[in-house]
Coordinates of C-alpha atoms in Angstrom, one line a residue:
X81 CA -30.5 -46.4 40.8
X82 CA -33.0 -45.6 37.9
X83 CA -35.2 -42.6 38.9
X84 CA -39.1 -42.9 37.7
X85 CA -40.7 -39.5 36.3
X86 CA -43.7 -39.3 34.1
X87 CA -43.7 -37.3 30.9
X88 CA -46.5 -36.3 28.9
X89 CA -46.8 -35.5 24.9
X90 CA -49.6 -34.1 23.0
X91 CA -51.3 -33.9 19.7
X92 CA -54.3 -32.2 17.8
X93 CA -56.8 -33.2 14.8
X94 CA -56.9 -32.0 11.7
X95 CA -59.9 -30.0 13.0
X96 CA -57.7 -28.0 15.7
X97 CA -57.5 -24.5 14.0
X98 CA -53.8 -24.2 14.5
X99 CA -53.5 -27.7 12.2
X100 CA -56.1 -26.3 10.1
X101 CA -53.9 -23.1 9.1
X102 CA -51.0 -25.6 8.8
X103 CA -53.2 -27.8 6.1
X104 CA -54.0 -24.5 4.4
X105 CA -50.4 -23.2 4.6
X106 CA -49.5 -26.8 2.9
X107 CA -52.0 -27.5 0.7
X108 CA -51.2 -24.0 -1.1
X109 CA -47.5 -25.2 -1.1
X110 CA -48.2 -29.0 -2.9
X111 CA -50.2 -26.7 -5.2
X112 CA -47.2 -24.8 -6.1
X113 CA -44.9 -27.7 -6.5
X114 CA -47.1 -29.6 -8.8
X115 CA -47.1 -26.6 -11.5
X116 CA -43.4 -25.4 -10.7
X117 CA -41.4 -27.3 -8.6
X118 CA -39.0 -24.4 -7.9
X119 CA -41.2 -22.8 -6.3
X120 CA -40.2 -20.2 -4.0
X121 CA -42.9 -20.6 -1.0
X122 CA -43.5 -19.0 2.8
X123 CA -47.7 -19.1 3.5
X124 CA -49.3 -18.3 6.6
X125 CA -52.8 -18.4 7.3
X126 CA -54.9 -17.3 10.1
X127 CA -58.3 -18.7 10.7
X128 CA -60.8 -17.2 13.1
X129 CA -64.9 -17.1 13.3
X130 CA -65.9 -17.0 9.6
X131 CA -62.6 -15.8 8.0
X132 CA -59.5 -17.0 6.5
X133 CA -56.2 -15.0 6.3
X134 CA -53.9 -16.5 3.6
X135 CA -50.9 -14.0 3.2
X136 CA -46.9 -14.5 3.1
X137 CA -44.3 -14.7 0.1
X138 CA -44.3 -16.7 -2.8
X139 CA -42.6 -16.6 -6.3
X140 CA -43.5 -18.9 -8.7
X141 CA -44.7 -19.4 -12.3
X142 CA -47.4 -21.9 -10.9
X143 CA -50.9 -19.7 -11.5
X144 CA -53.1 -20.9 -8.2
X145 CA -56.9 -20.2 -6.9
X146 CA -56.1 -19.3 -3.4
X147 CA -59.5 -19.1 -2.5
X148 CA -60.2 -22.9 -4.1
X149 CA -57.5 -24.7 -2.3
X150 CA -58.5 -22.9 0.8
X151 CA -62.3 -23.9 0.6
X152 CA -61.5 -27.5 -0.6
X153 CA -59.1 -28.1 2.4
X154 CA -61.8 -26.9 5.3
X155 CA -64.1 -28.9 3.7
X156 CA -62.4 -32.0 3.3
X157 CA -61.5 -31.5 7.1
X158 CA -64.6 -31.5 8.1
X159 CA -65.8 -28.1 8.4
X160 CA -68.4 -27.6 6.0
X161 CA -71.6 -26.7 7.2
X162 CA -72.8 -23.3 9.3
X163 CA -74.2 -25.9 11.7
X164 CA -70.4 -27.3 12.6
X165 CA -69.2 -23.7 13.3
X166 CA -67.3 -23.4 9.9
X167 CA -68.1 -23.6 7.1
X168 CA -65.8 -24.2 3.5
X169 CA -68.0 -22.7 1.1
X170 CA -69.2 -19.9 2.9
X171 CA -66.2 -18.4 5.0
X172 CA -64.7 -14.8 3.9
X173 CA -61.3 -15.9 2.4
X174 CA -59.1 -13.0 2.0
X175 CA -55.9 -13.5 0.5
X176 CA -52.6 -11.0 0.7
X177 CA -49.1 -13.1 -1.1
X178 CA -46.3 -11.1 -2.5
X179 CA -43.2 -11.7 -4.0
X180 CA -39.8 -13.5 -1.8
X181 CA -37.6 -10.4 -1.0
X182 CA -34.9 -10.4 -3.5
X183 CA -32.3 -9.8 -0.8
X184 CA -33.2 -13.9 0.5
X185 CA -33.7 -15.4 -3.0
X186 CA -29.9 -14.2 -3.8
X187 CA -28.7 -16.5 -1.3
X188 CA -30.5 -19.2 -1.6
X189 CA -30.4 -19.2 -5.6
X190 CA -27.4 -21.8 -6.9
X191 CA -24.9 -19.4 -8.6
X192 CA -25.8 -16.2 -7.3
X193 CA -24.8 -14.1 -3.9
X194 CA -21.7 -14.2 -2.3
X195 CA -21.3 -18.0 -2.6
X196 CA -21.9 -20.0 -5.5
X197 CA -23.7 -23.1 -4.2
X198 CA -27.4 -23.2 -3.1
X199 CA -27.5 -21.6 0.1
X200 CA -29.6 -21.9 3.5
X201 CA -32.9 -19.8 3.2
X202 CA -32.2 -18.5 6.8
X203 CA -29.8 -18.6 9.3
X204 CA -30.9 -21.4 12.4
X205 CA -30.7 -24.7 14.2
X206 CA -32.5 -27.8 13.5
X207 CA -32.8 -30.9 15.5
X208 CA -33.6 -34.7 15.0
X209 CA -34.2 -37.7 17.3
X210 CA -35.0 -40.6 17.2
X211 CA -35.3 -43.5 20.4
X212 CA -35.3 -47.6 20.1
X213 CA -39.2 -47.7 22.6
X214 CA -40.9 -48.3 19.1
X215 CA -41.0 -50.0 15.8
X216 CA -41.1 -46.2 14.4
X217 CA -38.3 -44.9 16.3
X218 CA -40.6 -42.1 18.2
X219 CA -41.0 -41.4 21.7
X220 CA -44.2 -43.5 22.4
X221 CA -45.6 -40.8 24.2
X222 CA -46.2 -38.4 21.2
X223 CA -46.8 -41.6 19.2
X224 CA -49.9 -42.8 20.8
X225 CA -50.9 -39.1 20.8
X226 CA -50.9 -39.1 17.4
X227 CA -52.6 -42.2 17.2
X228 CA -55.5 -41.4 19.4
X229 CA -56.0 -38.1 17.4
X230 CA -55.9 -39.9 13.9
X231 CA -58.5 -42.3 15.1
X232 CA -60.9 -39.4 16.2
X233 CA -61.4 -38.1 13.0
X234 CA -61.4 -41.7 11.5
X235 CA -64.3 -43.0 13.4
X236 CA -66.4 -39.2 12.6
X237 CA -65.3 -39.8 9.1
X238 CA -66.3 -43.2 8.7
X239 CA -69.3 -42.7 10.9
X240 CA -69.0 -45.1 13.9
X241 CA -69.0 -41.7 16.0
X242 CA -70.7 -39.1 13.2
X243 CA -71.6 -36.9 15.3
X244 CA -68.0 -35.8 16.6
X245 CA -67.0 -33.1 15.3
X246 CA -63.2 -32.0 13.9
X247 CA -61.8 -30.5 16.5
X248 CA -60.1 -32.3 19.3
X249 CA -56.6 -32.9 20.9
X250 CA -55.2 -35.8 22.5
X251 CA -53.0 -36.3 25.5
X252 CA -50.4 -39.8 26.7
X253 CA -48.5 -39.6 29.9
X254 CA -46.0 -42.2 30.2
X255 CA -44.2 -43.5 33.6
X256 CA -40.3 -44.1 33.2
X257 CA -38.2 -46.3 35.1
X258 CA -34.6 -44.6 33.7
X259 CA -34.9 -44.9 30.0
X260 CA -37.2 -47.4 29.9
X261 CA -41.3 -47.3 29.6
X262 CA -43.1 -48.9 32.7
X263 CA -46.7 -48.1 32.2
X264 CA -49.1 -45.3 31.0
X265 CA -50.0 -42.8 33.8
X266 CA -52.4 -40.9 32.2
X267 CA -55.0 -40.8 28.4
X268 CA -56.6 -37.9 27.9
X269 CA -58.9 -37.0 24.9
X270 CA -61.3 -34.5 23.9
X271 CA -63.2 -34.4 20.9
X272 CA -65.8 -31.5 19.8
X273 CA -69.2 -32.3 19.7
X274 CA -72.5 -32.2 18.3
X275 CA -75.2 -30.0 20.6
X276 CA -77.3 -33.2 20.7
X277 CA -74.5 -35.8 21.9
X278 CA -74.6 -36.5 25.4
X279 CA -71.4 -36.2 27.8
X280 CA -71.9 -40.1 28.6
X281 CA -72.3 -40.7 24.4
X282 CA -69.1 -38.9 24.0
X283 CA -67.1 -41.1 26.5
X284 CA -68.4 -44.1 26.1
X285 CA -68.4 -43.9 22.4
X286 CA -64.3 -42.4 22.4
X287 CA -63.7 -45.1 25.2
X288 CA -64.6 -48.0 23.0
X289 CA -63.9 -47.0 19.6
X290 CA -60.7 -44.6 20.2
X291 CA -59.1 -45.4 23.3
X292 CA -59.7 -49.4 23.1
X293 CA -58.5 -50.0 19.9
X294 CA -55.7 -47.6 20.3
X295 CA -53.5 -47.9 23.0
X296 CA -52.2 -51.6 23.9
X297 CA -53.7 -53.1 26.7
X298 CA -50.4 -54.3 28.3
X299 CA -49.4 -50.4 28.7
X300 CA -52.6 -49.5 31.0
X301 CA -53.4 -51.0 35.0
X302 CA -55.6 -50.1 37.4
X303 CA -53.6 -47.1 38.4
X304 CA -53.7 -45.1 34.7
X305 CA -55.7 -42.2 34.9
X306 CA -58.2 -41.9 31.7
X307 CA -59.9 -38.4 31.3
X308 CA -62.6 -38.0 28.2
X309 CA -64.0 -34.4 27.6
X310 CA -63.3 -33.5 30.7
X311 CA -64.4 -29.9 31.0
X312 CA -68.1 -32.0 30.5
X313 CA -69.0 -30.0 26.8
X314 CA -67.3 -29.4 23.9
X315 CA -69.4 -27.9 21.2
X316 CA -68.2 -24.6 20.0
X317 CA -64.7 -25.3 18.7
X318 CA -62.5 -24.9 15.8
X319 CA -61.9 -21.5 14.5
X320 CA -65.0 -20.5 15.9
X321 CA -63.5 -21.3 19.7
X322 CA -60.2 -19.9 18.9
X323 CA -57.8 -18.4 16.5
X324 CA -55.7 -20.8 14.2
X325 CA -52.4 -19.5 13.0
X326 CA -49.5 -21.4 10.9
X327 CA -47.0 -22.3 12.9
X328 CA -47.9 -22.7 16.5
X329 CA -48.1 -26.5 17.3
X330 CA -44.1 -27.2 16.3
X331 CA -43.9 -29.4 19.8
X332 CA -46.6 -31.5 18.2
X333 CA -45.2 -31.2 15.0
X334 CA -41.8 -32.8 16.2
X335 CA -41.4 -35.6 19.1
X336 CA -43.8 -34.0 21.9
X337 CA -41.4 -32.1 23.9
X338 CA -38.2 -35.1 24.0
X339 CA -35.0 -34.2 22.1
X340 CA -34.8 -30.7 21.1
X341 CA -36.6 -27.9 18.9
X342 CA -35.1 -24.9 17.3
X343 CA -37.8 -22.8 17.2
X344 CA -38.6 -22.6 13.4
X345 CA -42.1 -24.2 12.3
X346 CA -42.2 -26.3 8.9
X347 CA -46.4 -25.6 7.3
X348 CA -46.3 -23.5 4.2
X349 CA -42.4 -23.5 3.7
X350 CA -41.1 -25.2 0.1
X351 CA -37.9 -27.1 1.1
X352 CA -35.2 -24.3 0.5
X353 CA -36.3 -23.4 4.0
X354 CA -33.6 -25.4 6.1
X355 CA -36.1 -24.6 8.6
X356 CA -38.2 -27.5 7.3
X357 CA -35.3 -29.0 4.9
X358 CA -32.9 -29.7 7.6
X359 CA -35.4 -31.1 10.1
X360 CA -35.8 -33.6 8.0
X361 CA -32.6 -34.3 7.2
X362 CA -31.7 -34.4 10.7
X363 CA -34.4 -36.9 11.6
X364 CA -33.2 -39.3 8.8
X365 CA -29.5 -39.1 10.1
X366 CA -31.4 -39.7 13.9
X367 CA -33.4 -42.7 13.0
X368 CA -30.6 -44.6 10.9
X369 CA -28.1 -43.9 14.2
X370 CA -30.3 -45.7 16.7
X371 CA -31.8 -48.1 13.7
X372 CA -28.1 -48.9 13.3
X373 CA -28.2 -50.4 16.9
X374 CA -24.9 -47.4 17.2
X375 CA -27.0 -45.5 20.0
X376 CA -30.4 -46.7 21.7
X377 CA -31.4 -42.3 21.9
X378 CA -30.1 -40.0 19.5
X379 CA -30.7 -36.3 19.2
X380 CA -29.0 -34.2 16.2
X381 CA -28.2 -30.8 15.8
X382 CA -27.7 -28.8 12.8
X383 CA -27.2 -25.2 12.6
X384 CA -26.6 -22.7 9.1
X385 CA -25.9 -19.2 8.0
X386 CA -28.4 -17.8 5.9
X387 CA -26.9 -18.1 2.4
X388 CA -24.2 -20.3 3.3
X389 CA -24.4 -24.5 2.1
X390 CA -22.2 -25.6 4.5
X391 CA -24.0 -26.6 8.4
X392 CA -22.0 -24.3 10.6
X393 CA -22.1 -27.4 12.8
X394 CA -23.0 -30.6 13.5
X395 CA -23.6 -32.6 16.2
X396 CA -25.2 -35.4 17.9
X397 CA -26.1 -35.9 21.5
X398 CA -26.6 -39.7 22.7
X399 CA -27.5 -39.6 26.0
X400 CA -25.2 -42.3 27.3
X401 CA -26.8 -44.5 25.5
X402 CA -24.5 -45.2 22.6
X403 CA -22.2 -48.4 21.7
X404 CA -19.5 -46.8 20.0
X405 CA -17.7 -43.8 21.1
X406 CA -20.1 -40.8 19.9
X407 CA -17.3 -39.1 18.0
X408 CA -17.1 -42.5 15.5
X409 CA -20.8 -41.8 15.1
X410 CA -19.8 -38.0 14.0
X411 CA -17.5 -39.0 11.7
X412 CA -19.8 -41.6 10.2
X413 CA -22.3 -40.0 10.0
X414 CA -20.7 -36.4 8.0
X415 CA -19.4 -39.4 5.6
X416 CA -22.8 -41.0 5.1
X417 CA -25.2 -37.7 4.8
X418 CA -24.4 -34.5 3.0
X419 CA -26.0 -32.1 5.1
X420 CA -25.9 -29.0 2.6
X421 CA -29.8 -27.6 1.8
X422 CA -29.4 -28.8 -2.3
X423 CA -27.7 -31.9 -1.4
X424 CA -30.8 -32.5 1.1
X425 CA -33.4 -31.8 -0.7
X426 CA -32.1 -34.0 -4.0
X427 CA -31.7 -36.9 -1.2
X428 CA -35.2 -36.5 -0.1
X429 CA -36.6 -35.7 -3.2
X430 CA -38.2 -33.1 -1.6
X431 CA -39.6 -30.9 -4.7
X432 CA -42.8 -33.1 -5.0
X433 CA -46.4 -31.9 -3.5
X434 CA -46.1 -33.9 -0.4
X435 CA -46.7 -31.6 2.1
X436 CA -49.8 -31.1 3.1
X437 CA -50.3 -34.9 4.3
X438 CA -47.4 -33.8 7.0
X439 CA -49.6 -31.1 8.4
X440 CA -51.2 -33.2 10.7
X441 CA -50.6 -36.3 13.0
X442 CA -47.1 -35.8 12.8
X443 CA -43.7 -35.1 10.3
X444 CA -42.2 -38.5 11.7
X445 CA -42.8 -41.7 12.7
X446 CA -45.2 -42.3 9.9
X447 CA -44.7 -42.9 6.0
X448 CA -48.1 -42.4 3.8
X449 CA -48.1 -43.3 0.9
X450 CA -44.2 -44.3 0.8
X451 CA -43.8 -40.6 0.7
X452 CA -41.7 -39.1 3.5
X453 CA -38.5 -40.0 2.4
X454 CA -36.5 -38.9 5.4
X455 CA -38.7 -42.0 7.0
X456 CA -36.7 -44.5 4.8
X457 CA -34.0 -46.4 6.2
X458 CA -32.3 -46.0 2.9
X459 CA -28.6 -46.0 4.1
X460 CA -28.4 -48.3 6.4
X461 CA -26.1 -50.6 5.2
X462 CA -23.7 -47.8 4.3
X463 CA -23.4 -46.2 7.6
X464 CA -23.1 -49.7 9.5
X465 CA -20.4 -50.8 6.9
X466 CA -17.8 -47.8 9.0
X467 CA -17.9 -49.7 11.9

């Protein structure tokens, strides 16, 4: 008999401070690639009450204002007056870059180190998934997370709701009967504020515009629980309520807790990092298994040795779920995808400034701008033509 659990995703603005340091980390990345696409790139950024930390390794012949692109991407999120907390044009920005340590760059260089072919920047495991509950292929938990967190800063932005301010995070619990979604159990969203909005402005303003043209009625009853700023204020936020660092919202980065995660974020890495690379990779391989109708759930793992082009391993976990024995799906899929980091990244075309539109809302399940490639169902035909 099917057992019924509830399980609950996340997400954050653009306005969360850990997002923020990811945008930063990103945005001095695409700025990188557009001048030198060979870029050699690992930026972190720490954001706390007035300041911003950039620091991290970088070799390039790209010649970048770190303390422009820094300004220009607080402001554009939102953050740019002393009145909000934050602000763009007036923060401390102190920046501390060197080079990429030699010893790494020789193994991830094509034709130097011990092996001739472009190697993994770091040793590691990598995962991908991807499930048939929605027309993206995401778990529709982190999806409508997402969603609700995209269309906060759209209605401040636009100014239905202007005096919202960026910072805010999102939360969707789902009930499950087996595999299979039943109903919502639980919304919750909180959204900064101005001083002068009211608690009641706040939630009846995020119920109507947000939440209502959000989530699809037929998911919600009289039973799901809807919770709006529930500590009853949210005014001091952003980097002013807490320390932003690169790096520390991967769950909300990936699929909101389903699948797997092996530890390594993506904000602020070029793509020789398989960290980031290989993710993608994976997810591609992921969505064209289940898109393929050969599994209805399908989680990939990839693992390398720093230096090395070859994946260590491979493998994919279907959860029961799959139509074909699993090991055909192996097979087809090491035929289809050429999981080595160069091969990857010419696949993905992933030397283009692209990045900093994935440092918020989500890697996956979206597709701006026709941009992430690993979102394309691009070999499709080829990998049903093996069975």
């Amino acid at each position: 008999m099917a057992r019924n659990y509830i399980f609950t995703s996340e997400s954050v603005t653009e306005g969360h401070p850990d997002k923020m340091a990811d945008q930063i980390s990103d945005a001095v990345l695409d700025a990188m690639l557009a001048q030198d696409p060979r870029s050699r790139v690992a930026c972190e950024t720490m954001l706390t009450t007035g300041l911003v930390i950039l620091s991290g390794e970088i070799t390039s012949s790209a010649i970048v204002d770190f303390q422009d692109v820094v300004r220009k991407k607080v402001n554009e999120i939102g953050y740019d007056h002393s009145a909000k907390g934050f602000d763009g044009h007036t923060c401390g920005v102190m920046v501390a870059v060197h080079k990429q340590s030699p010893d790494i760059s020789i193994g991830v260089t094509e034709g130097e180190g011990l092996f001739k072919d472009q190697g993994a920047g770091d040793q590691g495991l990598m995962f991908g998934y991807a499930t048939d509950e929605t027309e993206n292929f995401m778990p529709l938990t982190i999806d409508l997370s997402h969603k609700l967190a995209l269309k906060l800063s759209q209605v401040r932005k636009s100014g239905v709701l202007p005096l919202l301010r960026p910072d805010g995070k999102t939360q969707v619990s789902v009930e499950y009967e087996g595999d299979r979604i039943k109903r919502l159990e639980a919304i919750v969203v909180s959204s900064q504020h101005a001083e002068e909005m009211s608690l009641k402005d706040v939630q009846e303003g995020i119920m109507e515009e947000v939440i209502r043209k959000t989530i699809p009625t037929h998911y919600i009853d009289a039973k799901t629980k809807i919770f709006i700023n529930p500590t009853g204020r949210f005014v001091t936020g952003g980097p002013m309520g807490d320390t932003g660092v690169t790096g520390r919202k991967i769950i909300v980065d990936t699929y909101g807790g389903h699948g797997g995660h092996g530890g390594g974020a993506f904000s602020g890495k070029d793509p020789s990092k398989v960290d980031r690379s290989a993710a993608y990779a994976a997810r591609q391989v992921a969505k064209h298994v289940v898109a393929a109708k050969l599994a209805r759930r399908a989680m990939v793992q990839v693992a390398y040795a720093i230096g090395v082009a070859e994946p260590v391993s491979l493998n994919i976990e279907t959860f029961g779920s799959e139509s074909v024995p699993v090991e055909q799906i192996i097979a087809a899929v090491n035929k289809t995808f050429d999981m080595r980091p160069k091969a990857i990244i010419q696949r993905l075309n992933l030397l283009r400034p692209i990045y900093a539109q994935t440092a918020a809302y989500g890697h996956f399940g979206r597709n701006p701008d026709n941009s992430f490639s690993w979102e394309e169902l691009t070999y499709l035909d080829q990998l049903r033509s093996q069975f």
